[in-house]
PDB file of N, CA, C and O in Angstrom:
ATOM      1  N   UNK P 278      -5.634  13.484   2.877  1.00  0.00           N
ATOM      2  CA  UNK P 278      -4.178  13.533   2.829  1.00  0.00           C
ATOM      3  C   UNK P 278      -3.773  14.687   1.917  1.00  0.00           C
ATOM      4  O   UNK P 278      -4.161  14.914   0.771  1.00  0.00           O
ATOM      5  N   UNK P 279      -2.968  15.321   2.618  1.00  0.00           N
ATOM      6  CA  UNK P 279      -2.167  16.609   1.364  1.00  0.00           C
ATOM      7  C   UNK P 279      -1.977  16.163   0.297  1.00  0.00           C
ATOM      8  O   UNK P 279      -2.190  14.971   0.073  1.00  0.00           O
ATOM      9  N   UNK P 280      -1.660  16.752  -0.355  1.00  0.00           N
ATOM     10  CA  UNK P 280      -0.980  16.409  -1.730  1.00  0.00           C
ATOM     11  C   UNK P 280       0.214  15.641  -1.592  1.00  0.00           C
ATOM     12  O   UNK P 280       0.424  14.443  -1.780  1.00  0.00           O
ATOM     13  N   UNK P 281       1.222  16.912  -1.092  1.00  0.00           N
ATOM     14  CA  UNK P 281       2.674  16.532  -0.831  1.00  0.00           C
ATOM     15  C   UNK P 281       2.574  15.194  -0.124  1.00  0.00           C
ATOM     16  O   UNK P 281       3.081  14.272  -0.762  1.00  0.00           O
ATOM     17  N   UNK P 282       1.869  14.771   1.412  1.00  0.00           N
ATOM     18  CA  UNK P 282       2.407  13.632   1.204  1.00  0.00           C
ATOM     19  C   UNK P 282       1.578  12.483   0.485  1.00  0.00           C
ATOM     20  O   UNK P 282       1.848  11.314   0.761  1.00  0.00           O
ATOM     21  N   UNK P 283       0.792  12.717  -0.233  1.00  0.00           N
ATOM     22  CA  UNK P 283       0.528  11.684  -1.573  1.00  0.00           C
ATOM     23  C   UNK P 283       1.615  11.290  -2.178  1.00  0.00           C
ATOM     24  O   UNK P 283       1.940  10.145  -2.492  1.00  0.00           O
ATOM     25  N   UNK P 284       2.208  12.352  -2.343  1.00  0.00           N
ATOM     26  CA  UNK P 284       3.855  12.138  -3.146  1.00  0.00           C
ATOM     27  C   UNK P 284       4.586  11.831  -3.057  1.00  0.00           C
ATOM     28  O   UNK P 284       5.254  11.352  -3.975  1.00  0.00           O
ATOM     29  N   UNK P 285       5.045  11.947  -1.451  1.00  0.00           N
ATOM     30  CA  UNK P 285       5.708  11.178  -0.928  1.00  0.00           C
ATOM     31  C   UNK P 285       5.190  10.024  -0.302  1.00  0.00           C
ATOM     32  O   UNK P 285       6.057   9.643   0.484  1.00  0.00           O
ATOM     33  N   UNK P 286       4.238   9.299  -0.259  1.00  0.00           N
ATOM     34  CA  UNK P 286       3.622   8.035  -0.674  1.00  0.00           C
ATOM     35  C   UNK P 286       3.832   7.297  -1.650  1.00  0.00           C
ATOM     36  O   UNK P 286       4.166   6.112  -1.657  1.00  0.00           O
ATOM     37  N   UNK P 287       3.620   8.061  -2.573  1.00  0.00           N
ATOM     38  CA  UNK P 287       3.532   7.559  -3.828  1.00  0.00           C
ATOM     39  C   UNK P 287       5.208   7.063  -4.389  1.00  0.00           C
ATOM     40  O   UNK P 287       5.337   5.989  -4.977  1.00  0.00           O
ATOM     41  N   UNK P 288       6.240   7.840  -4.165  1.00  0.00           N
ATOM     42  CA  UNK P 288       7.264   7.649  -4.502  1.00  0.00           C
ATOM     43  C   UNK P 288       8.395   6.403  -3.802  1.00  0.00           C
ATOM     44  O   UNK P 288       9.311   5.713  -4.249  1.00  0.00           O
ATOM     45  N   UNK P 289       7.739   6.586  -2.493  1.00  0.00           N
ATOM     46  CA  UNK P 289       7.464   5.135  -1.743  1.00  0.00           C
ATOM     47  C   UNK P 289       7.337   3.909  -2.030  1.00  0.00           C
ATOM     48  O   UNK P 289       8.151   3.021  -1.778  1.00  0.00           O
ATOM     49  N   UNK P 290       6.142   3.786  -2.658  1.00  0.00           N
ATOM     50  CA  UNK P 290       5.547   2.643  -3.027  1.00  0.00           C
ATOM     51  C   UNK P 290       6.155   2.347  -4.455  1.00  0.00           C
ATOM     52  O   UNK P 290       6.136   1.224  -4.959  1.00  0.00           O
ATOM     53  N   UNK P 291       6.760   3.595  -5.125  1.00  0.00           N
ATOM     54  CA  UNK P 291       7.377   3.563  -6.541  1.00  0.00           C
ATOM     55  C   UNK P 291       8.723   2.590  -6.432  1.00  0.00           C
ATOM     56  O   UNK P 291       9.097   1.801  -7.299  1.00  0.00           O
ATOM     57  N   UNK P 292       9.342   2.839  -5.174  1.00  0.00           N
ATOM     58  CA  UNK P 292      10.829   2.906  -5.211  1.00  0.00           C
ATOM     59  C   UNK P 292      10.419   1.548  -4.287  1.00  0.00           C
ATOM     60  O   UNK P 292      10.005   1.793  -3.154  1.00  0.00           O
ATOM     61  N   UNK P 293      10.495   0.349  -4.638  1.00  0.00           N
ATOM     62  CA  UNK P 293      10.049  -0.681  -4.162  1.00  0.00           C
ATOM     63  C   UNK P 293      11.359  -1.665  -4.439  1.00  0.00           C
ATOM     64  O   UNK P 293      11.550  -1.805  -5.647  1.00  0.00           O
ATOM     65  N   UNK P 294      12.147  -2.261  -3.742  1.00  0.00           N
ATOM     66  CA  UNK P 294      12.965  -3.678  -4.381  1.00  0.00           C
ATOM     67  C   UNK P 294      12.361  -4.857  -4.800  1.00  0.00           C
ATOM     68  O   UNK P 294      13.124  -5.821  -4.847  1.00  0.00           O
ATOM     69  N   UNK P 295      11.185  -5.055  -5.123  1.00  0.00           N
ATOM     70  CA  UNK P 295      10.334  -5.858  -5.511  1.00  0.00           C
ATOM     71  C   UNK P 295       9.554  -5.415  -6.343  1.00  0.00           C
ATOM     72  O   UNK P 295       8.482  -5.074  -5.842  1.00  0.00           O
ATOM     73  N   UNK P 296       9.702  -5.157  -8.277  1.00  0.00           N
ATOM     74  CA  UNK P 296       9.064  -5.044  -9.094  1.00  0.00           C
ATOM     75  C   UNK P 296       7.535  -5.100  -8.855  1.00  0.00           C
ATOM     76  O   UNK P 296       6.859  -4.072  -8.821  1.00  0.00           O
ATOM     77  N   UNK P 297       7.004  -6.361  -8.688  1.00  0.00           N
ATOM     78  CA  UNK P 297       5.409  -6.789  -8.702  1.00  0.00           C
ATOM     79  C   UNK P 297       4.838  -5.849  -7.132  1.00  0.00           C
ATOM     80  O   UNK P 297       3.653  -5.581  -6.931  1.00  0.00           O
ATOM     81  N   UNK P 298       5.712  -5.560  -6.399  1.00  0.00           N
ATOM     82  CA  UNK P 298       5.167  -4.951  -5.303  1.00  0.00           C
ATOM     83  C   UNK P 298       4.979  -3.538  -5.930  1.00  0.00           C
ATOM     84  O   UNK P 298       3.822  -3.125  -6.009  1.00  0.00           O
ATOM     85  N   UNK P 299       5.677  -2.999  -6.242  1.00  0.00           N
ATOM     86  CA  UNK P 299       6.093  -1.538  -7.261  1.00  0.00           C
ATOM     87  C   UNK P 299       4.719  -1.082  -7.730  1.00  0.00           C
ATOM     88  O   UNK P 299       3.956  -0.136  -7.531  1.00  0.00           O
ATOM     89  N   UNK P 300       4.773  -2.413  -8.583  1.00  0.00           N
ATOM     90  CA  UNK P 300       3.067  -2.262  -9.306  1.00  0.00           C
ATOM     91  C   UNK P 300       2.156  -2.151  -8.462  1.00  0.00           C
ATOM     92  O   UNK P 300       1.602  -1.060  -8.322  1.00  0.00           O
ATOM     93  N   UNK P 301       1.927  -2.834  -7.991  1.00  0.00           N
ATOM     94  CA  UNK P 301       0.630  -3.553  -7.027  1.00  0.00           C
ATOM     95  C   UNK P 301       0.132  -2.360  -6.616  1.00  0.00           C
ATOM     96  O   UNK P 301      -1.005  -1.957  -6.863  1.00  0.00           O
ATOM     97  N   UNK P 302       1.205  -1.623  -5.814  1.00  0.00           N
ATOM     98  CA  UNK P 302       0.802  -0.634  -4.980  1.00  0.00           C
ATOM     99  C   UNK P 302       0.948   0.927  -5.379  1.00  0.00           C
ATOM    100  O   UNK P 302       0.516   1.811  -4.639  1.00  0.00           O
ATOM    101  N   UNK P 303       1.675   1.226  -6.766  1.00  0.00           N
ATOM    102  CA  UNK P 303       1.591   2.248  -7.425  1.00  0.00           C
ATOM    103  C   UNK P 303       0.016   2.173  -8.011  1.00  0.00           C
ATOM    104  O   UNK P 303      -0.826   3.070  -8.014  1.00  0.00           O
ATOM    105  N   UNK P 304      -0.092   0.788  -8.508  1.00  0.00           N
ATOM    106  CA  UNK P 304      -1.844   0.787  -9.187  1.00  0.00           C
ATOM    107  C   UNK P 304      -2.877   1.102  -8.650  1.00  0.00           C
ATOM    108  O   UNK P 304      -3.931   1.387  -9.219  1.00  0.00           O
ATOM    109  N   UNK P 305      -2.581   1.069  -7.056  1.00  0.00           N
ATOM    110  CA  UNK P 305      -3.694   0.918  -6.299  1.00  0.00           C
ATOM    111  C   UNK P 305      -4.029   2.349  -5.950  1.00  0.00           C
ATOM    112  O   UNK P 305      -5.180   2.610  -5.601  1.00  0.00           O
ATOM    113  N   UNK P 306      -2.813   3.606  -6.038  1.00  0.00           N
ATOM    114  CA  UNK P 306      -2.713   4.774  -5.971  1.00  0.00           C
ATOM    115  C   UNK P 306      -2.768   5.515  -7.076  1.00  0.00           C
ATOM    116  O   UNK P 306      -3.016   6.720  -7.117  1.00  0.00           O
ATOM    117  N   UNK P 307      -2.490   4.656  -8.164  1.00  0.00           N
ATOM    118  CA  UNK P 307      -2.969   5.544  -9.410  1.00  0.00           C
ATOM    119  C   UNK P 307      -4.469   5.350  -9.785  1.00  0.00           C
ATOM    120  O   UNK P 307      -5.153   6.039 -10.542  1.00  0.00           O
ATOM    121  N   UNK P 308      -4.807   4.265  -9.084  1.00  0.00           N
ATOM    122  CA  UNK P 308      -6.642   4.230 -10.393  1.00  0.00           C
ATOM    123  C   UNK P 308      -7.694   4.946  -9.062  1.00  0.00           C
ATOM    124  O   UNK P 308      -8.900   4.723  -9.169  1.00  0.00           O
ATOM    125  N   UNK P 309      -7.315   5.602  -8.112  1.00  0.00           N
ATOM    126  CA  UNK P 309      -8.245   6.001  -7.642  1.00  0.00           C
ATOM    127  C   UNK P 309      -8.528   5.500  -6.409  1.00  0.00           C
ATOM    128  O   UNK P 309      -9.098   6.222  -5.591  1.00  0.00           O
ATOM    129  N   UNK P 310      -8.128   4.037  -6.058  1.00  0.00           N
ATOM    130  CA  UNK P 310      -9.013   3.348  -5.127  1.00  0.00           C
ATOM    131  C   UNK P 310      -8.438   3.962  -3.683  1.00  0.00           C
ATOM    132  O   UNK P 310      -9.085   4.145  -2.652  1.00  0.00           O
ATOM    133  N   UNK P 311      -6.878   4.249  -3.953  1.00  0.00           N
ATOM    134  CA  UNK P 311      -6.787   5.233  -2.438  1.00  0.00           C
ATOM    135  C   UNK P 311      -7.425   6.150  -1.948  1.00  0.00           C
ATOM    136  O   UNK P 311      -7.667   6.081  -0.743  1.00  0.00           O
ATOM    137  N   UNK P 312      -7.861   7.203  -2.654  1.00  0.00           N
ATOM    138  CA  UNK P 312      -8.072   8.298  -2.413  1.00  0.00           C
ATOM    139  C   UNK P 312      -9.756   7.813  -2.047  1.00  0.00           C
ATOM    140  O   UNK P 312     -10.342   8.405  -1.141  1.00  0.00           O
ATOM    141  N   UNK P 313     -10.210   7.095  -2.550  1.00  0.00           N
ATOM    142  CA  UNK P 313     -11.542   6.512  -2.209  1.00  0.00           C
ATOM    143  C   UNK P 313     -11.701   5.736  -0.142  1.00  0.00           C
ATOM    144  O   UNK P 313     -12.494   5.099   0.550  1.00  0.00           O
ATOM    145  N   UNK P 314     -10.595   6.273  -0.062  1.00  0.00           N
ATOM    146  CA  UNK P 314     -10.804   4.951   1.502  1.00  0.00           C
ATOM    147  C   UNK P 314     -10.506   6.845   2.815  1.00  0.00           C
ATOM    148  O   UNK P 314     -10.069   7.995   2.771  1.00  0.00           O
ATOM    149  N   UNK P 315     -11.056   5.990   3.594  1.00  0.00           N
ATOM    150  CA  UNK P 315     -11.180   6.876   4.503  1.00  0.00           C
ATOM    151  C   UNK P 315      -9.979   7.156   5.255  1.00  0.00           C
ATOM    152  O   UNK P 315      -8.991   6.437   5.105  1.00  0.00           O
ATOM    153  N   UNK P 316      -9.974   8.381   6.248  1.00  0.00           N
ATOM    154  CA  UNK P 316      -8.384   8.687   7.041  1.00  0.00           C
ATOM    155  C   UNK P 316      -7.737   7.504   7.830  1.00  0.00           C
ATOM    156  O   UNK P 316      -6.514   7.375   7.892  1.00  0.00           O
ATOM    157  N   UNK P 317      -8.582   6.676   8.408  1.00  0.00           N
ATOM    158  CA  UNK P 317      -8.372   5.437   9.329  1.00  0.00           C
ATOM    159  C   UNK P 317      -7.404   4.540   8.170  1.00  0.00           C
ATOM    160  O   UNK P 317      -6.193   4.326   8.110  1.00  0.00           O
ATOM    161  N   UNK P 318      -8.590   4.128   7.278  1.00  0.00           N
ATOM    162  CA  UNK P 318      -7.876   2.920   6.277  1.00  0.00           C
ATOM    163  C   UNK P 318      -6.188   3.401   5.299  1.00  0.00           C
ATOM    164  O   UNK P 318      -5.218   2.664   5.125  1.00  0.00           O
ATOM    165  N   UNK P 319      -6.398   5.088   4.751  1.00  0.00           N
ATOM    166  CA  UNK P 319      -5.360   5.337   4.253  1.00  0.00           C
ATOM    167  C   UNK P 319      -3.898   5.475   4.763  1.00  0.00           C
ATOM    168  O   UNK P 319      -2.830   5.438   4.151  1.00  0.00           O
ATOM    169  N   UNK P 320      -4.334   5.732   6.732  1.00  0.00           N
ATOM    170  CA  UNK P 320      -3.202   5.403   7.363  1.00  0.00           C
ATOM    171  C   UNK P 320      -2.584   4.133   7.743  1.00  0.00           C
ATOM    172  O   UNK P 320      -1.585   3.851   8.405  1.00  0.00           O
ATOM    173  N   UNK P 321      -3.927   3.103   6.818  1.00  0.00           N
ATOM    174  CA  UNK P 321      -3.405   1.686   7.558  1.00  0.00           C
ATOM    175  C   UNK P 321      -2.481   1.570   6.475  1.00  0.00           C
ATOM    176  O   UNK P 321      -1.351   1.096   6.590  1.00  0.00           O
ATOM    177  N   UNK P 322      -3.137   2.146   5.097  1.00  0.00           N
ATOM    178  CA  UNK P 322      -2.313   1.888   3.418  1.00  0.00           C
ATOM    179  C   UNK P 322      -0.572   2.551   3.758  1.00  0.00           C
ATOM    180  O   UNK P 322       0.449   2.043   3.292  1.00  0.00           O
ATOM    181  N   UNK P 323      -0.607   3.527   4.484  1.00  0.00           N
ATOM    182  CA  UNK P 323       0.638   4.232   4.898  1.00  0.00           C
ATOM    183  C   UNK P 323       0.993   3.083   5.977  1.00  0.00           C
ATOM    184  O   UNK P 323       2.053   2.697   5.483  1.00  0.00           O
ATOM    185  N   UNK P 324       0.870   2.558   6.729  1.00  0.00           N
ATOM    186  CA  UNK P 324       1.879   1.632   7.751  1.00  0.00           C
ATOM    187  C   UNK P 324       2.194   0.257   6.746  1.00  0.00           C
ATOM    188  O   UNK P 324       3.199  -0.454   6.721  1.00  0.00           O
ATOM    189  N   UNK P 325       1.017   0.179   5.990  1.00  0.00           N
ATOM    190  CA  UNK P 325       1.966  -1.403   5.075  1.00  0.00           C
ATOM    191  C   UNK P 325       2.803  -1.109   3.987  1.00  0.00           C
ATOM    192  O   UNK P 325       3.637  -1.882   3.514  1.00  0.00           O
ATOM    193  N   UNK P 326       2.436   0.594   3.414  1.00  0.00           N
ATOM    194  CA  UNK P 326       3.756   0.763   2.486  1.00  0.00           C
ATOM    195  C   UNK P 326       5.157   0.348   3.181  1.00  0.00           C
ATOM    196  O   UNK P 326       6.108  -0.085   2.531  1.00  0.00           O
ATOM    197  N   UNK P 327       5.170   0.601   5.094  1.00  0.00           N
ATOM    198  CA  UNK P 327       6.618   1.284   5.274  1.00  0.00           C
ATOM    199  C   UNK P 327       7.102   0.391   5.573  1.00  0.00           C
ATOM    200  O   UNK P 327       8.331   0.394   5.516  1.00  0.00           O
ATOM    201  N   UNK P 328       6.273  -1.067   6.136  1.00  0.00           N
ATOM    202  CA  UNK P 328       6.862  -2.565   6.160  1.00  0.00           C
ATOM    203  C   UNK P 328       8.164  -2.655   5.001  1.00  0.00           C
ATOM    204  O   UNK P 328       8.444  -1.791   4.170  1.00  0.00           O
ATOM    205  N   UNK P 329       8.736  -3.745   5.181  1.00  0.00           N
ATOM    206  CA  UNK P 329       9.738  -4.497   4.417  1.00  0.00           C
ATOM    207  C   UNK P 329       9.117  -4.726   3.189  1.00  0.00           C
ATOM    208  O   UNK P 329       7.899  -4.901   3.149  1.00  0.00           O
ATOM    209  N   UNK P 330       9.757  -4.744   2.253  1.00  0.00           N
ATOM    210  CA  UNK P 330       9.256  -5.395   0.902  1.00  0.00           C
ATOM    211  C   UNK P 330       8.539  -7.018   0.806  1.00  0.00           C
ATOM    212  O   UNK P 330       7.492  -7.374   0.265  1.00  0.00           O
ATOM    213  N   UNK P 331       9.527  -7.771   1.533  1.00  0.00           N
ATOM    214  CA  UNK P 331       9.439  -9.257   1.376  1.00  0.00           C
ATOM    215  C   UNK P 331       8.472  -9.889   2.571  1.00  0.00           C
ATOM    216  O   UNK P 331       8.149 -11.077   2.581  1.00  0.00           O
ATOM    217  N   UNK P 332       8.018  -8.842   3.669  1.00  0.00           N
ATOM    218  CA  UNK P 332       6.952  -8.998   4.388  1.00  0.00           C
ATOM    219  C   UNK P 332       5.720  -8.695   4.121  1.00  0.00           C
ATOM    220  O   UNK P 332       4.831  -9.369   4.640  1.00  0.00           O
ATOM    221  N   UNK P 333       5.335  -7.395   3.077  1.00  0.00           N
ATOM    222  CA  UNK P 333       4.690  -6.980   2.566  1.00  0.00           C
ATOM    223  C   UNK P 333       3.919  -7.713   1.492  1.00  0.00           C
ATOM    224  O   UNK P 333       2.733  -7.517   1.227  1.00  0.00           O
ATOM    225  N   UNK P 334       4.885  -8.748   0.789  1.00  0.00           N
ATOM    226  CA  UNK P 334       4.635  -9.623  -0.492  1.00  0.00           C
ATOM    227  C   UNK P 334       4.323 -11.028   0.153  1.00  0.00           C
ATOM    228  O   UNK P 334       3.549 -11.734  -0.494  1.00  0.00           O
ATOM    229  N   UNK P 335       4.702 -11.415   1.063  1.00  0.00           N
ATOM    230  CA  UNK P 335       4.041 -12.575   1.736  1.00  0.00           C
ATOM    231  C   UNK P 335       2.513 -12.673   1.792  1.00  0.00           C
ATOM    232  O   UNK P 335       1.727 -13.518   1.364  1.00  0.00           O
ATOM    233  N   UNK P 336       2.316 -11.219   2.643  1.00  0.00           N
ATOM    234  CA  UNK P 336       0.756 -10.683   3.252  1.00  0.00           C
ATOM    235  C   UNK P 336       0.072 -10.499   1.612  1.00  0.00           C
ATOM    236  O   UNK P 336      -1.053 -10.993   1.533  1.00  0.00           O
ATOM    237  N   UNK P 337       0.383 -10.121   0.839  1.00  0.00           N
ATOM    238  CA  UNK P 337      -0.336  -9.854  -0.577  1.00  0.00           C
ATOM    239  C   UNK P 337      -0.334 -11.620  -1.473  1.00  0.00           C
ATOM    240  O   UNK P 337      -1.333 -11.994  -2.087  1.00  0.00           O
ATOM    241  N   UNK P 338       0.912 -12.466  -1.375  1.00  0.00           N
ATOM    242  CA  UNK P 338       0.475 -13.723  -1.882  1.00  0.00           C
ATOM    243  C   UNK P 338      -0.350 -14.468  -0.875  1.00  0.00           C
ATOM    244  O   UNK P 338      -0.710 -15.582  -1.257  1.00  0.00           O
ATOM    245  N   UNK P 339      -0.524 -14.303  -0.328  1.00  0.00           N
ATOM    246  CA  UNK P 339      -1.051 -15.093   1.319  1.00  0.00           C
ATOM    247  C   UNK P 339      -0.063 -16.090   1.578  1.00  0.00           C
ATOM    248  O   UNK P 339      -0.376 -17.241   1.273  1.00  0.00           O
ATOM    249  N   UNK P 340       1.275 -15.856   2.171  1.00  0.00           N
ATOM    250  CA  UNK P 340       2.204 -16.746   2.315  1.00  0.00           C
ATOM    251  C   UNK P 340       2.349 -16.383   3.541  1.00  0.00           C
ATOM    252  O   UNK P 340       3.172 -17.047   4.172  1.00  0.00           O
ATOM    253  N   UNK P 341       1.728 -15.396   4.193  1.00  0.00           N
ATOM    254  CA  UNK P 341       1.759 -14.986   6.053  1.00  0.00           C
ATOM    255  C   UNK P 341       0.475 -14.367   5.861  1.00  0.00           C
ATOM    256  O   UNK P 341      -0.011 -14.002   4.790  1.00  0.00           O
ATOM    257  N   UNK P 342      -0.224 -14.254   7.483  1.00  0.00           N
ATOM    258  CA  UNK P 342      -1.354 -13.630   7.630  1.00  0.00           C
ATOM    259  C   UNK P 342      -1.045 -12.768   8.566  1.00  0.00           C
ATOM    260  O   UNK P 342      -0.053 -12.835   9.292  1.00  0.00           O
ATOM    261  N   UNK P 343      -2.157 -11.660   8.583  1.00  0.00           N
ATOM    262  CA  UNK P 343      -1.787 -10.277   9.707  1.00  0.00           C
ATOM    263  C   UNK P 343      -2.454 -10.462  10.088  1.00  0.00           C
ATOM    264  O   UNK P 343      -3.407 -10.954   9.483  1.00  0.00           O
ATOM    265  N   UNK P 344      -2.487 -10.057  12.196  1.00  0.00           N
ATOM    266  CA  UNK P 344      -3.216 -10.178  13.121  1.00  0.00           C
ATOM    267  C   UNK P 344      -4.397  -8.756  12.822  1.00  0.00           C
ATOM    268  O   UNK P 344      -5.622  -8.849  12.900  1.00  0.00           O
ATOM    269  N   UNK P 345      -3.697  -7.633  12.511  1.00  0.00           N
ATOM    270  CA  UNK P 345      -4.189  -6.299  12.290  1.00  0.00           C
ATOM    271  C   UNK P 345      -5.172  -6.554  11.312  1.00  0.00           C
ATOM    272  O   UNK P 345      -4.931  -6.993  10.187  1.00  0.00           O
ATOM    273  N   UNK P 346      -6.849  -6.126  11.989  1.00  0.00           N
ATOM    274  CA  UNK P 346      -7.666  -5.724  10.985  1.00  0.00           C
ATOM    275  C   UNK P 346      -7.550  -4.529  10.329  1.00  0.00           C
ATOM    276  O   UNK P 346      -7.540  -4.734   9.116  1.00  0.00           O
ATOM    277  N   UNK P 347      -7.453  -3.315  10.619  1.00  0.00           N
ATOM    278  CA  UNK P 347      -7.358  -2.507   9.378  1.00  0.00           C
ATOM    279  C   UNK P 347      -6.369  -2.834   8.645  1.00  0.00           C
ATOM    280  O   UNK P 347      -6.533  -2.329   7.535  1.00  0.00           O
ATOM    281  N   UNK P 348      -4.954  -3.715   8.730  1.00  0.00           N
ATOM    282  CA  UNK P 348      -4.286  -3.619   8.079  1.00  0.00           C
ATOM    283  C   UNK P 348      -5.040  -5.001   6.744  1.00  0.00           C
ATOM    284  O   UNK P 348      -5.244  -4.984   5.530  1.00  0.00           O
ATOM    285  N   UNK P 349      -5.222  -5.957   7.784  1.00  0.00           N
ATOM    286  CA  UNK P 349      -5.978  -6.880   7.092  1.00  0.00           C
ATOM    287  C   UNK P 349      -6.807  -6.910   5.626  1.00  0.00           C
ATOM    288  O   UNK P 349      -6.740  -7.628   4.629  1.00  0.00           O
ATOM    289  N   UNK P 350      -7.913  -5.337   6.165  1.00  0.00           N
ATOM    290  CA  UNK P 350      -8.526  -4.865   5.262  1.00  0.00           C
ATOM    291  C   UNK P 350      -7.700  -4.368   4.114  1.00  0.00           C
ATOM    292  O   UNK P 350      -7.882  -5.043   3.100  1.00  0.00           O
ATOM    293  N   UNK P 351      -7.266  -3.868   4.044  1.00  0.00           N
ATOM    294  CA  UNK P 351      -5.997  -3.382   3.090  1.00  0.00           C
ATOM    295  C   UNK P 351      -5.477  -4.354   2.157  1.00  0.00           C
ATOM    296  O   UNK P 351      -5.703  -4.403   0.948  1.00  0.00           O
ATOM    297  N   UNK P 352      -4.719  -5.162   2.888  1.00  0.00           N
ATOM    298  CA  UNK P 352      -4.393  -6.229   2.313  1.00  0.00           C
ATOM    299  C   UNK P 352      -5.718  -7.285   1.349  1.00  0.00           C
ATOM    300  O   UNK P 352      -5.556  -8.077   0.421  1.00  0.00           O
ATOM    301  N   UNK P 353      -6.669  -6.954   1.893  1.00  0.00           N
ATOM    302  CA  UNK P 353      -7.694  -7.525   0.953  1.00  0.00           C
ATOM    303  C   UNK P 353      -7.915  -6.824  -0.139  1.00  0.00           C
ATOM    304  O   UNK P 353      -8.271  -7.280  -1.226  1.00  0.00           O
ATOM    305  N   UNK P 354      -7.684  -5.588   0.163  1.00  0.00           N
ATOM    306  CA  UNK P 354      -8.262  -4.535  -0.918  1.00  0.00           C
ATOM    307  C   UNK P 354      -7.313  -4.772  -2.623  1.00  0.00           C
ATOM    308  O   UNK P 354      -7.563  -4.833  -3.826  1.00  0.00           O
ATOM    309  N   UNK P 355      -6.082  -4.840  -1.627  1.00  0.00           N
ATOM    310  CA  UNK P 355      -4.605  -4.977  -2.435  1.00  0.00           C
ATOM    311  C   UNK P 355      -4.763  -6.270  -3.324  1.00  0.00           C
ATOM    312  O   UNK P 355      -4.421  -6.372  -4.502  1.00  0.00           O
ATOM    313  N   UNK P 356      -5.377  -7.288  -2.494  1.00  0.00           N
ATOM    314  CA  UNK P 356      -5.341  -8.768  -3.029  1.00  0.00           C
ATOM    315  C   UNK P 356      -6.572  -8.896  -4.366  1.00  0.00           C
ATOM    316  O   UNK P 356      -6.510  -9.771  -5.229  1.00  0.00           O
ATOM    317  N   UNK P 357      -7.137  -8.342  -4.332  1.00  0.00           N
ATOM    318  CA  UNK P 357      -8.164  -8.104  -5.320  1.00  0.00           C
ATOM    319  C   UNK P 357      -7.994  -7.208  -6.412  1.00  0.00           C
ATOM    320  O   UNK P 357      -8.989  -7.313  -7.128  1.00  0.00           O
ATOM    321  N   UNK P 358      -7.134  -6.314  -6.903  1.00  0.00           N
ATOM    322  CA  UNK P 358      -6.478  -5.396  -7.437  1.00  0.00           C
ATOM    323  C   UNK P 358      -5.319  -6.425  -8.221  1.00  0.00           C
ATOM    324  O   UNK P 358      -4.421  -5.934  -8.906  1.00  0.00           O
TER     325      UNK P 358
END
C-alpha cells in the first residue's frame, strides 16, 4: 500500500464515532501488525474500516458474526489485539 493511502486509512480509522473502535483500529495500524498482512488481507482491513461504526463493533465484541472469511480473518486478528 502507498503511503498516501496508509493515511488516508489511517485517518479513517482515526475519525471513528466510536472511541474504543478509534483505538482498536488505530492500534492495529500503529504497532505494525498491518503492514505485516498481505495485499489480499490489507484490502479485507480496508473494506471493514469503511463498514458502519456500530456494525463494525458488533463483529469485534462478537455480538454478530461475518459470513466473509477474509473479512473473518481480520476480525480475529482485531479480536486479539
Amino acid at each position: 500500500m502507498e503511503r498516501k493511502d496508509y493515511e488516508r486509512l489511517r485517518w479513517r480509522c482515526i475519525r471513528r464515532a466510536l472511541l474504543e473502535l478509534d483505538i482498536t483500529l488505530t492500534r492495529f495500524l500503529d504497532d505494525g501488525r498491518f503492514e505485516k498482512l498481505n495485499d489480499e488481507e490489507q484490502q479485507a482491513f480496508v473494506e471493514l474500516a469503511d463498514m458502519e461504526d456500530y456494525d463494525v463493533w458488533d463483529l469485534l465484541t462478537g455480538k454478530a458474526e461475518i459470513d466473509d472469511p477474509r473479512l473473518a480473518h481480520i476480525v480475529a486478528l482485531l479480536r486479539k489485539s
